[in-house]
């Protein structure tokens, strides 16, 4: 009898543990599914709210819309200004962020890499209004002589056509400020991906006689390509939706091709500057502009997912 009990007790305990594990898995799966559904429901609710509130703008006569030429004539300059600011920020921040991440992960000694990494991460904690205040009081005035030089020497290029702004509050200044703001995103994410590169790949490349740069080019960068794209697209979303820094730095005005003249505007800054006093159809216009920005961000994320899916077949494991 005692032998039978002894042999049955472990199996009973195992069954209880297995049933408890299955119950825990079910609960966790249910919470995970609920969280996913909640996110999708929230996204759908935001989209529905924006569409319903913007509907009067799409139905209103063209002459009642700001500018008197219809909603699309009003929103196109804002879309172009938003894209220009984001592109400038990415062009500046992406190579710097990737190079800094490579330096921290593969070149710098530990006593230097950790402090540099901490400083880069701290940049993400600075509020955007601080960046805006610094950009409008320090950076803008410091760039005025540089803008005058660009106009004098490269003014034949439409991007640097004069007259240069005397305050420095231009689209190029906004792009530089946004580049500094998104730099921590690109650097931090790229650094984590670079660190995860399989050591066997790196050691194999070095053992075959590759230099450190050749090893990085052949193993680290191909492995990290989807992660780099993800970080850039996440930074792009931040740049597209940035409000306070742009509103403080940019001296808004009509759309212009020159980056050193006063002018241009972004959707987010347009909403922030005009929303507090808006009512009626004007309020619907700003909400419609927000809907357009929402759609732009959604399209950018879909493109990013498509690009990542194209390269996801490469893995350090295979």
Short mmCIF file of C-alpha atoms in Angstrom, two decimals, residues 69-300:
data_model
loop_
_atom_site.label_atom_id
_atom_site.label_comp_id
_atom_site.label_asym_id
_atom_site.label_seq_id
_atom_site.Cartn_x
_atom_site.Cartn_y
_atom_site.Cartn_z
CA UNK A 69 -9.56 77.57 -52.35
CA UNK A 70 -10.74 74.40 -50.63
CA UNK A 71 -9.35 72.02 -48.04
CA UNK A 72 -6.73 70.36 -50.23
CA UNK A 73 -5.26 73.69 -51.28
CA UNK A 74 -5.03 74.52 -47.58
CA UNK A 75 -3.52 71.21 -46.44
CA UNK A 76 -1.01 70.50 -49.25
CA UNK A 77 1.54 73.14 -48.15
CA UNK A 78 1.30 71.80 -44.60
CA UNK A 79 1.88 68.23 -45.77
CA UNK A 80 4.90 69.28 -47.82
CA UNK A 81 6.32 71.28 -44.90
CA UNK A 82 5.82 68.33 -42.55
CA UNK A 83 7.60 65.94 -44.91
CA UNK A 84 10.47 68.38 -45.57
CA UNK A 85 11.15 68.87 -41.85
CA UNK A 86 11.08 65.12 -41.22
CA UNK A 87 13.34 64.33 -44.18
CA UNK A 88 15.93 66.92 -43.11
CA UNK A 89 15.93 65.44 -39.62
CA UNK A 90 16.40 61.89 -40.93
CA UNK A 91 19.16 62.88 -43.35
CA UNK A 92 21.11 64.44 -40.49
CA UNK A 93 20.30 62.02 -37.66
CA UNK A 94 20.45 58.62 -39.39
CA UNK A 95 24.16 58.48 -40.31
CA UNK A 96 25.19 60.11 -37.04
CA UNK A 97 23.01 57.80 -34.97
CA UNK A 98 24.21 54.64 -36.73
CA UNK A 99 27.87 55.67 -36.49
CA UNK A 100 27.55 56.54 -32.80
CA UNK A 101 25.84 53.19 -32.18
CA UNK A 102 28.68 51.38 -33.99
CA UNK A 103 31.28 53.28 -31.98
CA UNK A 104 29.59 52.39 -28.69
CA UNK A 105 29.05 48.73 -29.56
CA UNK A 106 32.25 47.81 -31.44
CA UNK A 107 34.95 50.45 -31.04
CA UNK A 108 34.79 52.27 -27.72
CA UNK A 109 36.23 50.69 -24.57
CA UNK A 110 33.72 49.90 -21.84
CA UNK A 111 34.75 52.85 -19.66
CA UNK A 112 33.85 55.20 -22.51
CA UNK A 113 30.98 53.31 -24.15
CA UNK A 114 28.79 53.24 -21.05
CA UNK A 115 28.94 56.99 -20.26
CA UNK A 116 28.40 57.90 -23.91
CA UNK A 117 25.42 55.54 -24.06
CA UNK A 118 23.95 57.07 -20.92
CA UNK A 119 24.30 60.61 -22.31
CA UNK A 120 22.63 59.62 -25.59
CA UNK A 121 19.77 57.96 -23.69
CA UNK A 122 19.33 61.07 -21.53
CA UNK A 123 18.70 63.17 -24.63
CA UNK A 124 15.42 61.29 -25.07
CA UNK A 125 14.26 62.42 -21.63
CA UNK A 126 14.50 66.14 -22.41
CA UNK A 127 11.03 67.63 -23.08
CA UNK A 128 10.39 68.90 -26.59
CA UNK A 129 9.62 72.39 -25.31
CA UNK A 130 13.21 72.58 -24.00
CA UNK A 131 14.54 71.69 -27.44
CA UNK A 132 12.26 74.34 -28.92
CA UNK A 133 13.38 77.02 -26.48
CA UNK A 134 17.04 76.18 -27.12
CA UNK A 135 16.48 76.15 -30.87
CA UNK A 136 14.79 79.54 -30.98
CA UNK A 137 17.11 81.35 -28.54
CA UNK A 138 20.50 79.78 -29.24
CA UNK A 139 20.63 77.73 -32.42
CA UNK A 140 18.57 80.01 -34.67
CA UNK A 141 20.66 83.11 -34.00
CA UNK A 142 23.90 81.11 -34.29
CA UNK A 143 22.91 79.88 -37.78
CA UNK A 144 22.14 83.34 -39.22
CA UNK A 145 25.73 83.93 -40.52
CA UNK A 146 25.79 80.42 -41.97
CA UNK A 147 22.52 81.04 -43.81
CA UNK A 148 23.90 84.29 -45.21
CA UNK A 149 26.96 82.40 -46.46
CA UNK A 150 24.77 79.74 -48.08
CA UNK A 151 22.73 82.38 -49.86
CA UNK A 152 25.81 84.23 -51.06
CA UNK A 153 27.64 81.15 -52.34
CA UNK A 154 24.90 78.63 -53.14
CA UNK A 155 21.95 80.91 -53.76
CA UNK A 156 21.59 79.60 -57.31
CA UNK A 157 20.26 76.36 -55.76
CA UNK A 158 16.54 76.79 -54.93
CA UNK A 159 17.02 75.20 -51.51
CA UNK A 160 19.37 78.03 -50.48
CA UNK A 161 17.83 80.90 -52.40
CA UNK A 162 17.73 84.23 -50.58
CA UNK A 163 17.01 86.46 -48.92
CA UNK A 164 18.21 84.53 -45.89
CA UNK A 165 16.22 84.86 -42.69
CA UNK A 166 17.60 87.42 -40.25
CA UNK A 167 16.22 85.49 -37.29
CA UNK A 168 17.33 81.97 -38.28
CA UNK A 169 13.84 80.60 -37.68
CA UNK A 170 13.72 78.54 -40.84
CA UNK A 171 12.85 75.03 -41.95
CA UNK A 172 16.53 74.03 -41.88
CA UNK A 173 16.79 75.09 -38.24
CA UNK A 174 13.69 73.03 -37.47
CA UNK A 175 15.24 70.04 -39.23
CA UNK A 176 18.42 70.32 -37.15
CA UNK A 177 16.43 70.54 -33.90
CA UNK A 178 14.33 67.52 -34.89
CA UNK A 179 17.49 65.63 -35.82
CA UNK A 180 18.84 66.14 -32.29
CA UNK A 181 15.51 65.02 -30.85
CA UNK A 182 15.32 61.77 -32.82
CA UNK A 183 19.03 60.95 -32.52
CA UNK A 184 18.59 59.01 -29.23
CA UNK A 185 15.93 56.79 -30.82
CA UNK A 186 18.11 55.75 -33.75
CA UNK A 187 21.25 55.40 -31.63
CA UNK A 188 19.71 53.38 -28.80
CA UNK A 189 17.82 50.94 -31.02
CA UNK A 190 20.73 50.48 -33.44
CA UNK A 191 23.15 49.92 -30.57
CA UNK A 192 20.99 47.16 -29.09
CA UNK A 193 20.70 45.43 -32.47
CA UNK A 194 24.45 45.69 -33.12
CA UNK A 195 25.19 44.08 -29.75
CA UNK A 196 22.92 41.14 -30.61
CA UNK A 197 24.94 40.19 -33.71
CA UNK A 198 26.05 36.55 -33.27
CA UNK A 199 29.61 36.49 -31.97
CA UNK A 200 30.38 33.42 -34.09
CA UNK A 201 29.76 35.43 -37.23
CA UNK A 202 32.03 38.24 -36.08
CA UNK A 203 34.77 35.87 -34.96
CA UNK A 204 34.55 33.88 -38.20
CA UNK A 205 34.98 37.03 -40.29
CA UNK A 206 37.97 38.14 -38.21
CA UNK A 207 39.48 34.66 -38.36
CA UNK A 208 39.32 34.78 -42.16
CA UNK A 209 41.45 37.91 -42.13
CA UNK A 210 38.77 40.62 -42.30
CA UNK A 211 39.51 43.98 -40.71
CA UNK A 212 37.14 45.29 -38.06
CA UNK A 213 35.32 47.48 -40.60
CA UNK A 214 35.07 44.58 -43.07
CA UNK A 215 33.66 42.41 -40.29
CA UNK A 216 31.07 45.07 -39.47
CA UNK A 217 30.15 45.51 -43.13
CA UNK A 218 29.78 41.77 -43.77
CA UNK A 219 28.15 40.59 -40.54
CA UNK A 220 26.88 43.38 -38.28
CA UNK A 221 25.17 45.65 -40.79
CA UNK A 222 23.32 42.88 -42.70
CA UNK A 223 22.14 41.37 -39.42
CA UNK A 224 21.02 44.76 -38.07
CA UNK A 225 19.41 46.07 -41.27
CA UNK A 226 15.77 45.42 -40.22
CA UNK A 227 16.46 46.93 -36.80
CA UNK A 228 18.05 50.02 -38.32
CA UNK A 229 15.04 50.46 -40.61
CA UNK A 230 12.71 50.08 -37.62
CA UNK A 231 14.61 52.71 -35.64
CA UNK A 232 14.60 55.13 -38.57
CA UNK A 233 10.87 54.69 -39.13
CA UNK A 234 10.15 55.14 -35.43
CA UNK A 235 12.23 58.32 -35.48
CA UNK A 236 10.36 59.44 -38.60
CA UNK A 237 7.08 59.08 -36.75
CA UNK A 238 8.45 61.25 -33.94
CA UNK A 239 9.63 63.87 -36.42
CA UNK A 240 6.32 63.93 -38.31
CA UNK A 241 4.27 64.48 -35.18
CA UNK A 242 6.54 66.88 -33.28
CA UNK A 243 4.62 69.98 -32.24
CA UNK A 244 6.08 72.32 -29.64
CA UNK A 245 9.66 72.38 -30.89
CA UNK A 246 8.49 73.21 -34.43
CA UNK A 247 5.98 75.78 -33.21
CA UNK A 248 8.66 77.58 -31.18
CA UNK A 249 11.47 77.46 -33.73
CA UNK A 250 9.75 77.95 -37.09
CA UNK A 251 8.62 81.36 -38.29
CA UNK A 252 5.67 80.06 -40.27
CA UNK A 253 4.57 81.42 -43.60
CA UNK A 254 3.72 80.50 -47.19
CA UNK A 255 5.27 77.42 -48.75
CA UNK A 256 8.71 78.07 -50.21
CA UNK A 257 11.40 75.85 -51.67
CA UNK A 258 14.16 77.67 -49.79
CA UNK A 259 15.27 76.21 -46.48
CA UNK A 260 16.96 79.42 -45.31
CA UNK A 261 14.01 81.78 -45.75
CA UNK A 262 11.23 82.34 -43.28
CA UNK A 263 8.14 80.40 -44.25
CA UNK A 264 6.62 76.93 -44.49
CA UNK A 265 4.63 75.22 -41.77
CA UNK A 266 3.92 71.71 -40.51
CA UNK A 267 0.59 70.08 -39.73
CA UNK A 268 1.36 69.53 -36.04
CA UNK A 269 2.54 73.10 -35.51
CA UNK A 270 -0.49 74.48 -37.41
CA UNK A 271 -2.82 72.57 -35.10
CA UNK A 272 -0.96 73.58 -31.93
CA UNK A 273 -0.87 77.29 -32.80
CA UNK A 274 -4.51 77.59 -33.88
CA UNK A 275 -6.46 74.98 -31.92
CA UNK A 276 -6.97 76.97 -28.67
CA UNK A 277 -8.91 79.73 -30.47
CA UNK A 278 -10.59 77.61 -33.14
CA UNK A 279 -14.33 76.92 -33.26
CA UNK A 280 -16.92 75.87 -35.80
CA UNK A 281 -15.61 75.10 -39.25
CA UNK A 282 -12.09 76.22 -38.36
CA UNK A 283 -12.01 73.59 -35.62
CA UNK A 284 -13.12 70.96 -38.11
CA UNK A 285 -10.34 72.07 -40.46
CA UNK A 286 -7.70 71.49 -37.81
CA UNK A 287 -9.15 68.10 -36.90
CA UNK A 288 -9.15 67.21 -40.61
CA UNK A 289 -5.48 68.20 -40.71
CA UNK A 290 -4.93 65.88 -37.76
CA UNK A 291 -6.67 63.10 -39.69
CA UNK A 292 -4.28 63.63 -42.60
CA UNK A 293 -1.30 63.45 -40.25
CA UNK A 294 -2.76 60.27 -38.75
CA UNK A 295 -3.03 58.71 -42.22
CA UNK A 296 0.51 59.79 -43.15
CA UNK A 297 1.89 58.15 -40.00
CA UNK A 298 -0.12 55.00 -40.72
CA UNK A 299 1.20 54.81 -44.27
CA UNK A 300 4.78 55.35 -43.07
#
